[in-house]
Each structure stands twice: as structure tokens, then as C-alpha cells.
PDB file of C-alpha atoms and ligand atoms in Angstrom:
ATOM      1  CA  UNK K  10       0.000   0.000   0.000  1.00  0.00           C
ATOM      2  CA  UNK K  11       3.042   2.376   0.904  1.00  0.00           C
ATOM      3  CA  UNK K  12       6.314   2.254  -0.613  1.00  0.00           C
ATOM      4  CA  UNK K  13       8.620   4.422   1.759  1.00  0.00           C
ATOM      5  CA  UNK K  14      11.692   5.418  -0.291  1.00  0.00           C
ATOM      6  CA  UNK K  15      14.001   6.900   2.317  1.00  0.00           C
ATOM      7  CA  UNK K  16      12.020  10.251   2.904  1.00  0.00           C
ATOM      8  CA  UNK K  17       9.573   9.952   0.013  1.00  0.00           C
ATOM      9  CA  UNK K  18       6.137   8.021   0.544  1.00  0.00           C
ATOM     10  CA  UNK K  19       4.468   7.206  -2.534  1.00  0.00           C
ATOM     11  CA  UNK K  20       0.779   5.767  -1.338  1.00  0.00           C
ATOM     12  CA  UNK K  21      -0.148   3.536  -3.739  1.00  0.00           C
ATOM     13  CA  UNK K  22      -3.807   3.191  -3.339  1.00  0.00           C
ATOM     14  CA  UNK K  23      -4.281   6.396  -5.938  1.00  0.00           C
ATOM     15  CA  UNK K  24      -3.156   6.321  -9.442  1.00  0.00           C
ATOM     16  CA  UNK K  25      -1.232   9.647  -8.573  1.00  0.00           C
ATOM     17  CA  UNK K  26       0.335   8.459  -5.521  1.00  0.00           C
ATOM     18  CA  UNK K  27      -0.912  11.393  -3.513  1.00  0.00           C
ATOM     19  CA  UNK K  28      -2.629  10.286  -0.499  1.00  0.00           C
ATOM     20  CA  UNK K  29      -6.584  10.888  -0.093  1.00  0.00           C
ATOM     21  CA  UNK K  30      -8.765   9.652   2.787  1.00  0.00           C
ATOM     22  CA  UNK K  31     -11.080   8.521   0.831  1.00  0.00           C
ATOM     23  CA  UNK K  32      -8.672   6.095  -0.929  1.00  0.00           C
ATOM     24  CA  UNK K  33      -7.707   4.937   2.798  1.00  0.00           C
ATOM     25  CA  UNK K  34     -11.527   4.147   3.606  1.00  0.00           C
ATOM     26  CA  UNK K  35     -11.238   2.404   0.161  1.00  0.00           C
ATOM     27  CA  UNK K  36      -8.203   0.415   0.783  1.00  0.00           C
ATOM     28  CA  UNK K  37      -9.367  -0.269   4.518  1.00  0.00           C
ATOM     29  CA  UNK K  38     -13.583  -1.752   3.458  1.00  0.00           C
ATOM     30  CA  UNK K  39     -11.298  -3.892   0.346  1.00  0.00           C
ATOM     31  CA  UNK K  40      -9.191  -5.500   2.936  1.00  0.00           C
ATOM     32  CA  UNK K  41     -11.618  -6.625   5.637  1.00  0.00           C
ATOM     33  CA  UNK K  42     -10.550  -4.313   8.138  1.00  0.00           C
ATOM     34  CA  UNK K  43     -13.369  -4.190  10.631  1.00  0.00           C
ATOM     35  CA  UNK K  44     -11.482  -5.769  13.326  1.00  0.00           C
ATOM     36  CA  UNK K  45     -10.290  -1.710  13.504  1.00  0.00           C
ATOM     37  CA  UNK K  46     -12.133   0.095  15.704  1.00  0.00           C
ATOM     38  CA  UNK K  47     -13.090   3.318  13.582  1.00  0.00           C
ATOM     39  CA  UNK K  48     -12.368   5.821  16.933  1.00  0.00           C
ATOM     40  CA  UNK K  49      -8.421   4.855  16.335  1.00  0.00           C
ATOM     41  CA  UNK K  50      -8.621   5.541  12.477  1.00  0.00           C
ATOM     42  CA  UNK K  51      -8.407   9.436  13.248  1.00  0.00           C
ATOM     43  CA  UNK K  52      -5.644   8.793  14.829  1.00  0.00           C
ATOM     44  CA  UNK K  53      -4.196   7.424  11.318  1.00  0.00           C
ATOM     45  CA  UNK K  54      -3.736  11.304  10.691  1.00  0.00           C
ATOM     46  CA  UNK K  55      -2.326  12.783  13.129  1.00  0.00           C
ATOM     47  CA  UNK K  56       1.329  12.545  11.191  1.00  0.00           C
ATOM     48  CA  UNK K  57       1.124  11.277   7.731  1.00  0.00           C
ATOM     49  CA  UNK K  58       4.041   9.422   8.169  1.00  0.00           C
ATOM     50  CA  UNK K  59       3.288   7.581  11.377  1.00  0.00           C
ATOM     51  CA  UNK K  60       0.114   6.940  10.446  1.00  0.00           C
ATOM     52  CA  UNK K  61       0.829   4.953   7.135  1.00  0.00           C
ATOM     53  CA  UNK K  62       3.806   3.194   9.138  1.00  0.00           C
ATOM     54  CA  UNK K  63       1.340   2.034  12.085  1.00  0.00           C
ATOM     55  CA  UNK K  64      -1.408   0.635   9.230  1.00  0.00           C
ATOM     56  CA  UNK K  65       1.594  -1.163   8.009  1.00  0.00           C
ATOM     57  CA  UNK K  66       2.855  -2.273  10.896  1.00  0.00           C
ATOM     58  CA  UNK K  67      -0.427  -3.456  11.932  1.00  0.00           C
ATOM     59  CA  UNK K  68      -0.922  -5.791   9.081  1.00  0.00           C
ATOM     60  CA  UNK K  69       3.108  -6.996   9.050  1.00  0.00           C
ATOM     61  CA  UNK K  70       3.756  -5.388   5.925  1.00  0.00           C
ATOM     62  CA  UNK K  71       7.121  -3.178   7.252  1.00  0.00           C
ATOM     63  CA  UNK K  72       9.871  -4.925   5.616  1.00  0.00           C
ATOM     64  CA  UNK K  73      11.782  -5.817   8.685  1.00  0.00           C
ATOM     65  CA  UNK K  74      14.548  -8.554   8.865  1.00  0.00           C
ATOM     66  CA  UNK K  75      12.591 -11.716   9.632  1.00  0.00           C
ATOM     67  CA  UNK K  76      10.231 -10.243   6.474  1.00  0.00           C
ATOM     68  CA  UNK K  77      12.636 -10.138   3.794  1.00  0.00           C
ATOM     69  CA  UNK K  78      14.580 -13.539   5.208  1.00  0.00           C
ATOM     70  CA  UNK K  79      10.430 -15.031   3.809  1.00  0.00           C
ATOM     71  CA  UNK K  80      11.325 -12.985   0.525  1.00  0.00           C
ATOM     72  CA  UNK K  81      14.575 -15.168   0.066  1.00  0.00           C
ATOM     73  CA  UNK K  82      16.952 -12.452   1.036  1.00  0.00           C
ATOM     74  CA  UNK K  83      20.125 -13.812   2.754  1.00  0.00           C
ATOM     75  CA  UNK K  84      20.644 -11.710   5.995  1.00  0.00           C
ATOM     76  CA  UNK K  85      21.235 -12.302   9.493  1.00  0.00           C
ATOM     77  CA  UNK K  86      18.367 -11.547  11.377  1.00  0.00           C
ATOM     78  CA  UNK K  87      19.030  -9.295  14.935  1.00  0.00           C
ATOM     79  CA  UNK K  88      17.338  -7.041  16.569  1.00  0.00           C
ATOM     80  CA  UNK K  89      19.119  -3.552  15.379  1.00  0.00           C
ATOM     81  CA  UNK K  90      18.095  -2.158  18.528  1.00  0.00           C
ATOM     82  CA  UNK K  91      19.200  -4.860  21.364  1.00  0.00           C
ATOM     83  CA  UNK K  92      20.500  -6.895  19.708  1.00  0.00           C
ATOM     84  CA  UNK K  93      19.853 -10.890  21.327  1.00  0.00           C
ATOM     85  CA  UNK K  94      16.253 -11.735  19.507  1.00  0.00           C
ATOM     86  CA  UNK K  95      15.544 -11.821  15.820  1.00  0.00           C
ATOM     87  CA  UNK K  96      14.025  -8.683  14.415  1.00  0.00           C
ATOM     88  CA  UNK K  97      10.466  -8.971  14.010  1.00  0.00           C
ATOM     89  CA  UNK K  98       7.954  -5.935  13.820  1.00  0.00           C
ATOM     90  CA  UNK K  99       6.233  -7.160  17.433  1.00  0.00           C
ATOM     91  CA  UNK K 100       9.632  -7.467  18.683  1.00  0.00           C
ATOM     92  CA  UNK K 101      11.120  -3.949  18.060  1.00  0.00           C
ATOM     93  CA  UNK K 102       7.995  -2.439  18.868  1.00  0.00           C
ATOM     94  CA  UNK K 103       6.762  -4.068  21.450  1.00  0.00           C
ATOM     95  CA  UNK K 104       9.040  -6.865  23.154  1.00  0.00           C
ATOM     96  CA  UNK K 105      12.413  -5.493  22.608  1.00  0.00           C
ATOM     97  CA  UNK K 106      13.840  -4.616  25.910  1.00  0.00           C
ATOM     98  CA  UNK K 107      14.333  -1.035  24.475  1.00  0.00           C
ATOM     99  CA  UNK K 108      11.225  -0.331  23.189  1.00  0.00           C
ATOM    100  CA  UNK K 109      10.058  -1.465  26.674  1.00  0.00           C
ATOM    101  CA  UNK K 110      11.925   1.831  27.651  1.00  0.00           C
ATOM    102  CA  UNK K 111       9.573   4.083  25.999  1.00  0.00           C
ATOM    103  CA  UNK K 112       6.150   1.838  26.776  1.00  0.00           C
ATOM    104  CA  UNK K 113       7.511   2.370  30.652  1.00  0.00           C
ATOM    105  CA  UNK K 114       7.640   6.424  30.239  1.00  0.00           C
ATOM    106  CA  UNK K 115       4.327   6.110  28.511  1.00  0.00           C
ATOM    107  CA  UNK K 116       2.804   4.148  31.466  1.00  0.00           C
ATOM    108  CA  UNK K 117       4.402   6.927  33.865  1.00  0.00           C
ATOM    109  CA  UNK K 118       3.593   9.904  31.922  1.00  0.00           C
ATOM    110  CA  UNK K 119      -0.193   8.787  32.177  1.00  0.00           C
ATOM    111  CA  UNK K 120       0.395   6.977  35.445  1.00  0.00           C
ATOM    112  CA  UNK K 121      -1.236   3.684  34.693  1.00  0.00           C
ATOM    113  CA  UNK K 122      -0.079   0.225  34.798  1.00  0.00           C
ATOM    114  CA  UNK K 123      -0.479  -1.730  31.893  1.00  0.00           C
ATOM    115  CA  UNK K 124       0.159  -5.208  30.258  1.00  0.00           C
ATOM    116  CA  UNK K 125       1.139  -5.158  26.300  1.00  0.00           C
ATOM    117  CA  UNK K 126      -0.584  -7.628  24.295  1.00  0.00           C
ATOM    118  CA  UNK K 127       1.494  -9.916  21.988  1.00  0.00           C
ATOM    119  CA  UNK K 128       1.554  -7.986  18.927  1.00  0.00           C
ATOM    120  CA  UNK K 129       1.672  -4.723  17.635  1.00  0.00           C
ATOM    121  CA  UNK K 130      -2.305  -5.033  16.408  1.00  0.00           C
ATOM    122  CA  UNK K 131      -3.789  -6.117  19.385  1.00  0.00           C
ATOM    123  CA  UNK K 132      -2.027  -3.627  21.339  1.00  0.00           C
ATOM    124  CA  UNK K 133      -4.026  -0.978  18.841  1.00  0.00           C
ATOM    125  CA  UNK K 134      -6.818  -2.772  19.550  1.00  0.00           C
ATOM    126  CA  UNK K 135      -6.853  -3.233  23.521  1.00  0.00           C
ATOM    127  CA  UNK K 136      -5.666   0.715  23.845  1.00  0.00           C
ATOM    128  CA  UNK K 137      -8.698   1.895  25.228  1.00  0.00           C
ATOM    129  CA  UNK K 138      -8.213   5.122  26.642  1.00  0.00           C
ATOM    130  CA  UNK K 139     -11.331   5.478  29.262  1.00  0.00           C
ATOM    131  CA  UNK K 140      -9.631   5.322  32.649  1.00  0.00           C
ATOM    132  CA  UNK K 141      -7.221   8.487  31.540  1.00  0.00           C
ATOM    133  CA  UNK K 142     -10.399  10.463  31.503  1.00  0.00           C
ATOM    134  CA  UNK K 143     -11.722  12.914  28.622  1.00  0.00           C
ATOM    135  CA  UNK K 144      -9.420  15.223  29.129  1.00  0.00           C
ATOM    136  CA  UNK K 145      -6.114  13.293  28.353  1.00  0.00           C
ATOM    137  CA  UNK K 146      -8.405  10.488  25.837  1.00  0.00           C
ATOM    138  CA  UNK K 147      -6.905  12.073  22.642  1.00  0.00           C
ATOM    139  CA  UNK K 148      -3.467  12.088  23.973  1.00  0.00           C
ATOM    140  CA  UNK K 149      -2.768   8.858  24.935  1.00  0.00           C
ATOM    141  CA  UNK K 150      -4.112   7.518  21.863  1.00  0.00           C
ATOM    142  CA  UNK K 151      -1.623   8.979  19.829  1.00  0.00           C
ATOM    143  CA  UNK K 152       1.088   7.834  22.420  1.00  0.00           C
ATOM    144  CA  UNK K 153       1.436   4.022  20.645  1.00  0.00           C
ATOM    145  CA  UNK K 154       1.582   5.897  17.564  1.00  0.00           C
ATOM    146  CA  UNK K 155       4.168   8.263  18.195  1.00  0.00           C
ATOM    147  CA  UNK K 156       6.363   5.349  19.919  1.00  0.00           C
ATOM    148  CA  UNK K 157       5.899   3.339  16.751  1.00  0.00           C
ATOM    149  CA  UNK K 158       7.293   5.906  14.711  1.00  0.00           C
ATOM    150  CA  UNK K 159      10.141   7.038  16.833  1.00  0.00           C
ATOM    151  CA  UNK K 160      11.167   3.547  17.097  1.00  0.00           C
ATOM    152  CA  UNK K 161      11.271   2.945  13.549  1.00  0.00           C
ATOM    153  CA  UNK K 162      13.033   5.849  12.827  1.00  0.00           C
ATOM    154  CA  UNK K 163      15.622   5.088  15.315  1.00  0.00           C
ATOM    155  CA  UNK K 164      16.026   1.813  13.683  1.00  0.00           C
ATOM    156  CA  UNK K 165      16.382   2.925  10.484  1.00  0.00           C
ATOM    157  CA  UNK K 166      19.032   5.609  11.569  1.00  0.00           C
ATOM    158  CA  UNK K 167      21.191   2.490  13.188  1.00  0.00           C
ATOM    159  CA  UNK K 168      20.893   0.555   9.990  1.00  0.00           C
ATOM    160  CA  UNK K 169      21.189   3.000   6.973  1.00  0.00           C
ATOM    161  CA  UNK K 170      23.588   5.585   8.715  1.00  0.00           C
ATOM    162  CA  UNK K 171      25.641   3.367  11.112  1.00  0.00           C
ATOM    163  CA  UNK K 172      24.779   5.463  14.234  1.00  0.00           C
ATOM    164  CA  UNK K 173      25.547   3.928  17.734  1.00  0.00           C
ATOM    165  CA  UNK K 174      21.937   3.199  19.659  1.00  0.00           C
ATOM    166  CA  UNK K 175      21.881   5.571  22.547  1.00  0.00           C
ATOM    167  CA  UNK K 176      18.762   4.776  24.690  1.00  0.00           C
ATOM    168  CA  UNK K 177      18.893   8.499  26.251  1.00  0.00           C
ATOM    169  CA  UNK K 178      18.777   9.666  22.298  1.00  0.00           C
ATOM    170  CA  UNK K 179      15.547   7.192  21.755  1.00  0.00           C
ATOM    171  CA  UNK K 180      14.098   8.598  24.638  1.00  0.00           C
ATOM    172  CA  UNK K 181      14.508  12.263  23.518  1.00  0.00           C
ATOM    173  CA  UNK K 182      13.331  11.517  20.545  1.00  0.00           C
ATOM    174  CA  UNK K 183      10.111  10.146  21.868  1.00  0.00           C
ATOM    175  CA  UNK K 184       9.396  13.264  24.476  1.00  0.00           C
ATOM    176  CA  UNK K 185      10.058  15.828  21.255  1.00  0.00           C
ATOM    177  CA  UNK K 186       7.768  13.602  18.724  1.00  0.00           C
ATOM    178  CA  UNK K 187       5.223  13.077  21.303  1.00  0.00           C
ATOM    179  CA  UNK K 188       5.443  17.131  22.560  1.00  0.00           C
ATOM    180  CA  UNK K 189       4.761  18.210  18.272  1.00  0.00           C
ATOM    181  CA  UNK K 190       2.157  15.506  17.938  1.00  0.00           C
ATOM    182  CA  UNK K 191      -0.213  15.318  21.181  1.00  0.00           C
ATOM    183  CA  UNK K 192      -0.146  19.362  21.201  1.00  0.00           C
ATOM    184  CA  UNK K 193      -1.970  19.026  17.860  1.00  0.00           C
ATOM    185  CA  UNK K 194      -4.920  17.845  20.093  1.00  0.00           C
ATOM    186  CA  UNK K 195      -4.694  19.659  23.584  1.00  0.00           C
ATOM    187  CA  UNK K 196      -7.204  22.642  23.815  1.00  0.00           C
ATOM    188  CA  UNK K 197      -5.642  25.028  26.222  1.00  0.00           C
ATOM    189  CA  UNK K 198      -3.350  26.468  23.571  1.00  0.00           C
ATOM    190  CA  UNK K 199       0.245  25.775  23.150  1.00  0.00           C
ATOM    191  CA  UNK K 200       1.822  24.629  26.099  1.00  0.00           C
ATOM    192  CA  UNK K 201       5.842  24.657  26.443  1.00  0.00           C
ATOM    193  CA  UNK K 202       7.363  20.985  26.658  1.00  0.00           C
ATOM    194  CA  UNK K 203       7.631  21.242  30.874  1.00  0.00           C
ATOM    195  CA  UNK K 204       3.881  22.696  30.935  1.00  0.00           C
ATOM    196  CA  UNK K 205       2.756  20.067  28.365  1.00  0.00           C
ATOM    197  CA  UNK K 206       4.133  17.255  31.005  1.00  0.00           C
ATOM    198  CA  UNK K 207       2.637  18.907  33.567  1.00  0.00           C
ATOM    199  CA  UNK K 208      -0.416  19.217  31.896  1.00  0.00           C
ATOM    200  CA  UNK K 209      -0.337  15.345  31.376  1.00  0.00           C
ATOM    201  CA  UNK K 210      -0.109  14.690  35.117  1.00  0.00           C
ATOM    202  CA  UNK K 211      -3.436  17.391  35.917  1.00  0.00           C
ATOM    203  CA  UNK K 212      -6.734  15.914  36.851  1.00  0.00           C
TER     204      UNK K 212
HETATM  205 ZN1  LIG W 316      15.409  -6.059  20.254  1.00  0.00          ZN
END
């Protein structure tokens, strides 16, 4: 559906390439996607990016290690980010021990205790947002989103451009995406990135 050529997306549900949500309604009735509830597709839009990267993710089409090993590539499969287990797109998202780093922040940010499903759709499924209240509802559902991203951006970084994983770095990283993307939805107006935390921990 999405063809990600380094920083160029080419959606390939239009004959132009340009993305339209009507083609994504399209694309999502054609390929039985009701399991989906329809209060997490706006969330599909809150970055262009990370939105077409979760809908991938969600249906195992990012071409991760294990993926392209099925393709008949020859590669040695490990995690780019810890690297003991096999990369898979459940692992580095959601098992990896450093991924686990930013779930953890999310779970303090918002306070909550929580246990992650096994894979990266059922933990879009099961992220029901009631207990955080109205007020923060819109928030934390972008939070899995904005983690997915950052992580695969990170990841990507380590492969194509040989960088050294700093966990600090993936952490910033996360707090800056998240600040940009949650403020998007947050009524009281812009908020600086210690009020926007703070704002997170209000009643
Ligand atoms: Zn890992």
C-alpha cells in the first residue's frame, strides 16, 4: 500500500500516488478491516508518516529482517536495537527490551499500569483510553503511535547511517515527537514541553 523510499512516501492506493482519505476508507472496506475500531482511524492522521507506518505495521507489511529472510533475502536476522532476539515488527515495537523503555515512560507519563498484548495489532486494539479520563483520551491515543514511529526511525538511523543506539537519544526523541504531535490535540493552547508534562499529570 506504501512504498517508503528513504524520505519519500508514494501511497499507492491512488493512481497519482498522492494520499486521499477517501482512498484509505477504500483500501481499509477492500481489505476486511473491521477488526479496527473506527475511533483509532483518526488517529491514522495525526502525522502522515506515522500513520501509514502504524497501518503497516499493523498488518506486518514493514519490511523488517525476519520479512525479507520469507522474501529469500540472505541476511542475518538481529534485533538492530538490542540486539539478542531476531528482528520482528512485534519485537522492536513491542518486546524489545528497548522499546520497553519508551512503553515504561508512557505508562508513567499517564500513570497507569499496563500489560502489552502480543503484537503490535492487538495492542491498537486493547488501547482503550477510558480510565485516563476525557481530558487526556486524545493524547494517549496517539502515544502508541508516536512510539511506533520514533522507534522505527531510530532503527532505520542504526541501519542506513551506522549510528551507535543511545537509549537516552531514543528517549529524547520520543518526548520531542510526542510534545509536536499530542499538542496538535490539547485545547488550552500551546503549552511549552515542561507545561505540556505537567499538563499530562493534571486531573
Ligand atoms: Zn530487540
Amino acid at each position: 500500500m506504501l512504498v517508503d523510499l528513504e524520505d519519500r512516501m508514494l501511497w499507492k492506493e491512488t493512481k497519482s500516488g498522492e494520499f486521499s482519505v477517501k482512498s484509505l476508507y477504500g483500501a481499509l472496506e477492500t481489505r476486511n478491516a473491521t477488526l479496527f475500531s473506527w475511533n483509532i482511524m483518526w488517529n491514522l492522521f495525526v502525522s502522515s508518516k506515522g500513520g501509514f507506518f502504524t497501518w503497516e505495521a499493523s498488518w506486518g507489511k514493514v519490511l523488517t529482517l525476519d520479512q525479507l529472510k520469507r522474501r529469500g533475502w540472505i541476511v542475518a536476522n538481529r534485533c538492530f536495537l538490542c540486539p539478542v532476539e531476531e528482528e520482528s515488527i512485534d519485537h522492536f515495537l513491542i518486546h524489545c527490551s528497548k522499546a520497553k523503555v519508551l512503553w515504561e515512560l508512557i505508562f508513567a507519563l499517564f500513570g497507569v499500569t499496563w500489560v502489552l498484548p502480543s503484537s503490535v495489532k492487538e495492542t491498537l486494539l486493547g488501547w482503550n483510553g477510558s480510565f485516563v479520563g476525557k481530558k487526556h483520551q486524545k493524547v494517549w491515543k496517539v502515544a502508541p503511535l508516536c512510539l511506533f514511529w520514533t522507534i522505527w526511525k531510530e532503527r532505520n538511523r542504526i541501519t542506513f547511517e551506522n549510528e551507535e543506539f543511545l537509549v537516552q537519544k531514543l528517549k529524547i526523541s520520543f518526548i520531542c515527537n510526542y510534545w509536536s504531535w499530542a499538542k496538535l490535540f490539547i485545547d488550552v493552547g500551546l503549552l511549552s514541553l515542561i507545561n505540556h508534562f505537567d499538563w499530562l499529570g493534571s486531573k
